[in-house]
Short mmCIF file of C-alpha atoms in Angstrom, two decimals:
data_model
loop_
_atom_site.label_atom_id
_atom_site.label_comp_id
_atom_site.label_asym_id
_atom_site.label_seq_id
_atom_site.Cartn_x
_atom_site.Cartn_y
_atom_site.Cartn_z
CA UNK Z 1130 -33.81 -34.01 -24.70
CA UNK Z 1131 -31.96 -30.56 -25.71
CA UNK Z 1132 -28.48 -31.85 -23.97
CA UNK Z 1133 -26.51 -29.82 -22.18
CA UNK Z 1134 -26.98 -26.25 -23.16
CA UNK Z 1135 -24.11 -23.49 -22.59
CA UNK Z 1136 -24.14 -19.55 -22.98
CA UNK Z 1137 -23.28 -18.04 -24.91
CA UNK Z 1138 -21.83 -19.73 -27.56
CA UNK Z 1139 -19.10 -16.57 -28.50
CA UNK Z 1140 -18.07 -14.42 -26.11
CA UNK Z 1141 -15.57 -11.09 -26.75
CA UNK Z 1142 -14.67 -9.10 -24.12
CA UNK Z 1143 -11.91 -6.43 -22.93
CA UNK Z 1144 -9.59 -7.24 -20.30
CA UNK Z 1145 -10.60 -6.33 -17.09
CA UNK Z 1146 -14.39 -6.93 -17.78
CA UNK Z 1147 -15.94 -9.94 -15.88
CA UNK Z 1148 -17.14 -12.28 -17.55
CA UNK Z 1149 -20.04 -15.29 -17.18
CA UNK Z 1150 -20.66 -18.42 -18.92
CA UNK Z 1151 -23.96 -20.23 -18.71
CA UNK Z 1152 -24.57 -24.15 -18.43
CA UNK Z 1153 -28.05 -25.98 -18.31
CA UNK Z 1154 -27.30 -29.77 -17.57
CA UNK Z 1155 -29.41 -32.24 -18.56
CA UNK Z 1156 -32.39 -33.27 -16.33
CA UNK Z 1157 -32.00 -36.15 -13.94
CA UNK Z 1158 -27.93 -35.48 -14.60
CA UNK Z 1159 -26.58 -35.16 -10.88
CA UNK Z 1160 -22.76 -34.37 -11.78
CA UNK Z 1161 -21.63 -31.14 -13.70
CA UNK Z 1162 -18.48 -30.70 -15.09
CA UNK Z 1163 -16.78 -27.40 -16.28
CA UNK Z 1164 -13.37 -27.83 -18.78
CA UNK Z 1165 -11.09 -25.78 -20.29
CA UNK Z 1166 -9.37 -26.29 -23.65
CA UNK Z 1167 -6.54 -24.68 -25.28
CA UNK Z 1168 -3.63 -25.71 -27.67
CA UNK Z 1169 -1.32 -26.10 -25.01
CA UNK Z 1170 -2.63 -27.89 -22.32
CA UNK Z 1171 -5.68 -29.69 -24.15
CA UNK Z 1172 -9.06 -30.33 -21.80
CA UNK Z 1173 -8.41 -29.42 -18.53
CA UNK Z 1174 -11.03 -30.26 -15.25
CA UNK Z 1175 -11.75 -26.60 -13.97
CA UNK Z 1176 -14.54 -28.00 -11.26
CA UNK Z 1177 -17.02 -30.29 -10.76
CA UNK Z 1178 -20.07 -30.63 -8.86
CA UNK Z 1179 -22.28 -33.79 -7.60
CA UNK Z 1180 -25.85 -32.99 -6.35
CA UNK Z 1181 -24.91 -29.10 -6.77
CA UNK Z 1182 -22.06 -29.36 -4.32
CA UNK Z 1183 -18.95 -28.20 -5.37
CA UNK Z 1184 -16.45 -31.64 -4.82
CA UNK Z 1185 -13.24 -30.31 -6.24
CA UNK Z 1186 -11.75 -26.84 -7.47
CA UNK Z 1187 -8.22 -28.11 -7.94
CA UNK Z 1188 -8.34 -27.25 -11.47
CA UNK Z 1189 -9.82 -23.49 -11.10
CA UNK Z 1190 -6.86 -21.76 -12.48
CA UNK Z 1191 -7.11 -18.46 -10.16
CA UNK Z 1192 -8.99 -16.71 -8.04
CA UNK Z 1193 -10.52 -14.85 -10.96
CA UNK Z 1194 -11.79 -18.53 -11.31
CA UNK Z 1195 -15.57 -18.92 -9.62
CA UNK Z 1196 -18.05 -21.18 -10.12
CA UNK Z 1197 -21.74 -21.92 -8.53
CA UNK Z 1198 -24.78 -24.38 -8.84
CA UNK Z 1199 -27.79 -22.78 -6.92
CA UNK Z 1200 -29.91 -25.67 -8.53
CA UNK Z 1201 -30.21 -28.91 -10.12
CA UNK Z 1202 -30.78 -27.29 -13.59
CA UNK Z 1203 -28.06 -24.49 -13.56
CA UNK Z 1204 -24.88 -23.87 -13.29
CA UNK Z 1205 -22.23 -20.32 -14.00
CA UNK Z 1206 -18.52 -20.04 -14.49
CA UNK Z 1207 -17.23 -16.25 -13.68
CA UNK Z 1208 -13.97 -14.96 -14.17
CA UNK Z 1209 -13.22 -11.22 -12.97
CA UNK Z 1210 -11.19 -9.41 -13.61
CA UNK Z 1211 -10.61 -11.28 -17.24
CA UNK Z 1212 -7.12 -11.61 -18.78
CA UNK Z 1213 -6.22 -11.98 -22.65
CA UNK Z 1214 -4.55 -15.33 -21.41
CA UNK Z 1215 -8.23 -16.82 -20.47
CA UNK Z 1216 -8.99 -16.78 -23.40
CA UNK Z 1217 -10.17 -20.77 -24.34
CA UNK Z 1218 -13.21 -22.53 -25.33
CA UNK Z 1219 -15.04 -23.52 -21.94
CA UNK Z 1220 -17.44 -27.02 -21.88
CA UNK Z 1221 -19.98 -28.18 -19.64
CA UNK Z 1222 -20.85 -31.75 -19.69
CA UNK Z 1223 -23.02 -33.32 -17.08
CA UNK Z 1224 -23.68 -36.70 -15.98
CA UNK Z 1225 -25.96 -39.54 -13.89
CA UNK Z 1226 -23.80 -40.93 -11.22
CA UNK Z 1227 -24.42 -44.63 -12.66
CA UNK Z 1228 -22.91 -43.98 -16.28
CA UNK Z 1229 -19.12 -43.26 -17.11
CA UNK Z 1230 -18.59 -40.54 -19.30
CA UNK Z 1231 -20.01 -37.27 -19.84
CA UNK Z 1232 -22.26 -35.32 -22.50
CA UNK Z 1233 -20.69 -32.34 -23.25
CA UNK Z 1234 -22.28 -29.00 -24.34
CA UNK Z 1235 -21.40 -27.35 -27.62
CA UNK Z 1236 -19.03 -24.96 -25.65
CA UNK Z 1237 -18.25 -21.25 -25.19
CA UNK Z 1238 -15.56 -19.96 -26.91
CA UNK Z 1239 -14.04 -16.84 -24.94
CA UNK Z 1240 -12.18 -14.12 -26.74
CA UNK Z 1241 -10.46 -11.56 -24.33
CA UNK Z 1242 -8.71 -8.66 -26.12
CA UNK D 787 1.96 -34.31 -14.75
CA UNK D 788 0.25 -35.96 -17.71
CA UNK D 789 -1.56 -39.04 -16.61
CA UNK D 790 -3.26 -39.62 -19.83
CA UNK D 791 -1.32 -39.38 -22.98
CA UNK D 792 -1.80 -39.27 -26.67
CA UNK D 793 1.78 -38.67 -28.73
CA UNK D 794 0.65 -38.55 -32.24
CA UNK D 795 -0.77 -34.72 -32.85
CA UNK D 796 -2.27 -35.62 -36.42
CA UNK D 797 -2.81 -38.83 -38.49
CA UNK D 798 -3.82 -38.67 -41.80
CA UNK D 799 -5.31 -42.38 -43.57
CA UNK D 800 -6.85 -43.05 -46.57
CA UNK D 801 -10.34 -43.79 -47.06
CA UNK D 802 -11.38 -47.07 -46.26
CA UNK D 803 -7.92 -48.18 -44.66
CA UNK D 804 -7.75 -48.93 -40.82
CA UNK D 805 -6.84 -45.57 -38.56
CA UNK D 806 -5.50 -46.76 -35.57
CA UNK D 807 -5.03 -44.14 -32.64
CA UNK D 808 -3.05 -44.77 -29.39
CA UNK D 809 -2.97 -43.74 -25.68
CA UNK D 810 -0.66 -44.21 -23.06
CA UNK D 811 -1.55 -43.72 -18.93
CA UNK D 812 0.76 -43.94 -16.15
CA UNK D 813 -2.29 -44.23 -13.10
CA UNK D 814 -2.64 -47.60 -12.55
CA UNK D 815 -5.83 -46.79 -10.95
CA UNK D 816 -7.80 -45.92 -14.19
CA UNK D 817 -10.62 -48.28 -13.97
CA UNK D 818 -12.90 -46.81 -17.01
CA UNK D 819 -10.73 -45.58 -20.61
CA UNK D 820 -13.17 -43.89 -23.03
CA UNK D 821 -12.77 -42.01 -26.51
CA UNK D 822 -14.02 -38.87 -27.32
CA UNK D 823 -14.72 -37.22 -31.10
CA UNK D 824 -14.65 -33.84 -31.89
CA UNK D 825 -15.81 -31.84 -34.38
CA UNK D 826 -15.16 -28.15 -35.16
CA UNK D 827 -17.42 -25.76 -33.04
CA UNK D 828 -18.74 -28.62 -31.39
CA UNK D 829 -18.75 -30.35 -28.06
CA UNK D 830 -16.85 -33.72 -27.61
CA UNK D 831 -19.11 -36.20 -28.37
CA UNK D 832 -18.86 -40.04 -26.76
CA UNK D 833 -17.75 -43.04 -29.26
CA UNK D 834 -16.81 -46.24 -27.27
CA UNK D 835 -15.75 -47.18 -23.90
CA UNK D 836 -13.50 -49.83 -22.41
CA UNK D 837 -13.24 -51.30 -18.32
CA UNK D 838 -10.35 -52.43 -16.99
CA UNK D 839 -11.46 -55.58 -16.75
CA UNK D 840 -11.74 -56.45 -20.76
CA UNK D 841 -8.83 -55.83 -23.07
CA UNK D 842 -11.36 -55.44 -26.56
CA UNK D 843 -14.84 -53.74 -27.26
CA UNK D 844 -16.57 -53.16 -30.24
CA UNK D 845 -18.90 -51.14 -31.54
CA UNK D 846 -19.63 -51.60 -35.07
CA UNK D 847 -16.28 -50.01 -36.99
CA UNK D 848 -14.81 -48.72 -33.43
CA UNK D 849 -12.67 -51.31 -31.43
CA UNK D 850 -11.12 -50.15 -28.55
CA UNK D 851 -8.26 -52.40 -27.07
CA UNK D 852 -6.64 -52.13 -23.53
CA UNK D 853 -3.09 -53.59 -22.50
CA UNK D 854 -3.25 -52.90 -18.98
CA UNK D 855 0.12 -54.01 -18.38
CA UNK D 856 1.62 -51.51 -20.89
CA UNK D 857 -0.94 -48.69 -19.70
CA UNK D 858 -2.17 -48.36 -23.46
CA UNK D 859 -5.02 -48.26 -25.27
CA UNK D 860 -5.73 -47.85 -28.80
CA UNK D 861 -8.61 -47.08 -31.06
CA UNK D 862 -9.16 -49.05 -34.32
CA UNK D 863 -11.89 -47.41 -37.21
CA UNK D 864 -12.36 -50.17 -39.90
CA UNK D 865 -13.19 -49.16 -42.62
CA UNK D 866 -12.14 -45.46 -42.49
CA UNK D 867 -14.37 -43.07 -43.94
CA UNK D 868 -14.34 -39.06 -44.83
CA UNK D 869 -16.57 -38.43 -41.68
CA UNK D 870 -14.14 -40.01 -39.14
CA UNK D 871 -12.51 -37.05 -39.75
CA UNK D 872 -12.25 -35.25 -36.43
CA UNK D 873 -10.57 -34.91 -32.95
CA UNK D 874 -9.96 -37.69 -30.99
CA UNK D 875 -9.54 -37.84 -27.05
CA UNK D 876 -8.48 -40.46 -25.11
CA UNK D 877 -10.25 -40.28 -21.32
CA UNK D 878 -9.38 -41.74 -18.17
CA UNK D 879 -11.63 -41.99 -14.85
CA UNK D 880 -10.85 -44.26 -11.89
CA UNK D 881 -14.84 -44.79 -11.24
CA UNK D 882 -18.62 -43.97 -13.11
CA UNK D 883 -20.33 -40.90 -13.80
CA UNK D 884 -19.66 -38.30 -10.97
CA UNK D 885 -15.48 -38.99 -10.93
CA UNK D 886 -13.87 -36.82 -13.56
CA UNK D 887 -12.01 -38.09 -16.67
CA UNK D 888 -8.41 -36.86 -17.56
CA UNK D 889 -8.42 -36.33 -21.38
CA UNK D 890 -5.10 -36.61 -23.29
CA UNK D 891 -4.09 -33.74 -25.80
CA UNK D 892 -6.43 -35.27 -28.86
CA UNK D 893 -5.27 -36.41 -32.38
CA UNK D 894 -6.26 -34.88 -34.95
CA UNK D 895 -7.70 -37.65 -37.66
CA UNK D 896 -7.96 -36.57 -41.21
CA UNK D 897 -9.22 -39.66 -43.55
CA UNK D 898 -8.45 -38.52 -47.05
CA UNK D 899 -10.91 -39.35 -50.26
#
């Protein structure tokens, strides 16, 4: 089992540039997760998806902010245009419906100058 | 509007004393309270879990315990060693694997030789 795998890991980019991060849940996981963290606010829920359906996009901070699952086994988070101010490390975790809490991928940390 | 909160930023213990980290919640509807551990340039990884229908678990030098009538929770590592060292999270979820948890801020845990 490779866990949840995200890409990339680093990610630079100028502002105004869009910008996609990669997440490959574990198999047999049916709910995928995408967070946010910064100093300020911590881990924040972006979206999350059960059975590739997107169930809530409360979090997504803008409409900058998209996200799809066109299959069990991947998932994409794009932002465009970007803004310094995204700038954050981004997770993935995914889950089975049957077990609380999450395993989280190793993240993406997003630089946008 | 911080459901899920953890006050202390940092705690520094020495080795092989008790570290005790807290959490407070205000939704009475939490049903699942888990803690998280973080490493740098990692992904949060899962350490112990509590229902709401027990007020202790354990799990070898991890004891989580839940007063549900003062909405806290607290994390006990006995004995304390130089790889606790880490992030902690405190995580809320009102059901299993495909509702979302609310994380608090983290504490930062540094267990000195």
């Amino acid at each position: 089992d490779a866990g949840v795998i995200q890409s990339p890991r680093h990610e630079v980019t100028e502002m105004g540039q869009e910008v996609t991060l990669r997440c490959k849940p574990i198999s047999g996981h049916n709910s995928l997760f995408w967070y946010r963290q910064t100093m300020m606010r911590g881990l924040e829920l972006l979206i999350y998806f059960n059975n590739n359906v997107p169930i809530d996009d409360s979090g997504m901070p803008e409409d900058r902010f998209s996200a799809k699952m066109p299959n069990a086994s991947f998932s994409t988070l794009k932002i465009q245009p970007s803004e310094p101010r995204d700038s954050a490390v981004y997770f993935c975790a995914s889950t089975p419906h049957v077990q609380v809490g999450y395993t989280f991928g190793s993240g993406t940390r997003l630089t946008v100058v | 509007d911080q459901q899920v909160k953890q006050n202390s930023p940092s705690l520094s213990v020495q080795e092989g004393r008790i570290s005790i980290l807290n959490c407070d919640y205000t939704n009475s509807m939490f049903d699942y309270f888990l803690w998280y551990k973080k490493y740098p340039a990692e992904g949060p990884t899962f350490l112990i879990s509590i229902s709401s229908i027990k007020d202790k678990n354990e799990d070898g030098r991890f004891t989580v315990f839940l007063n549900k009538s003062a909405k806290h929770l607290s994390l006990h590592i006995v004995p304390s060693q130089p790889g606790d060292s880490a992030v902690y999270f405190c995580a809320a979820s009102t059901g299993r694997g495909n509702t979302p948890l609310v994380f608090g801020k983290g504490t930062r845990l540094s267990v000195i030789a």
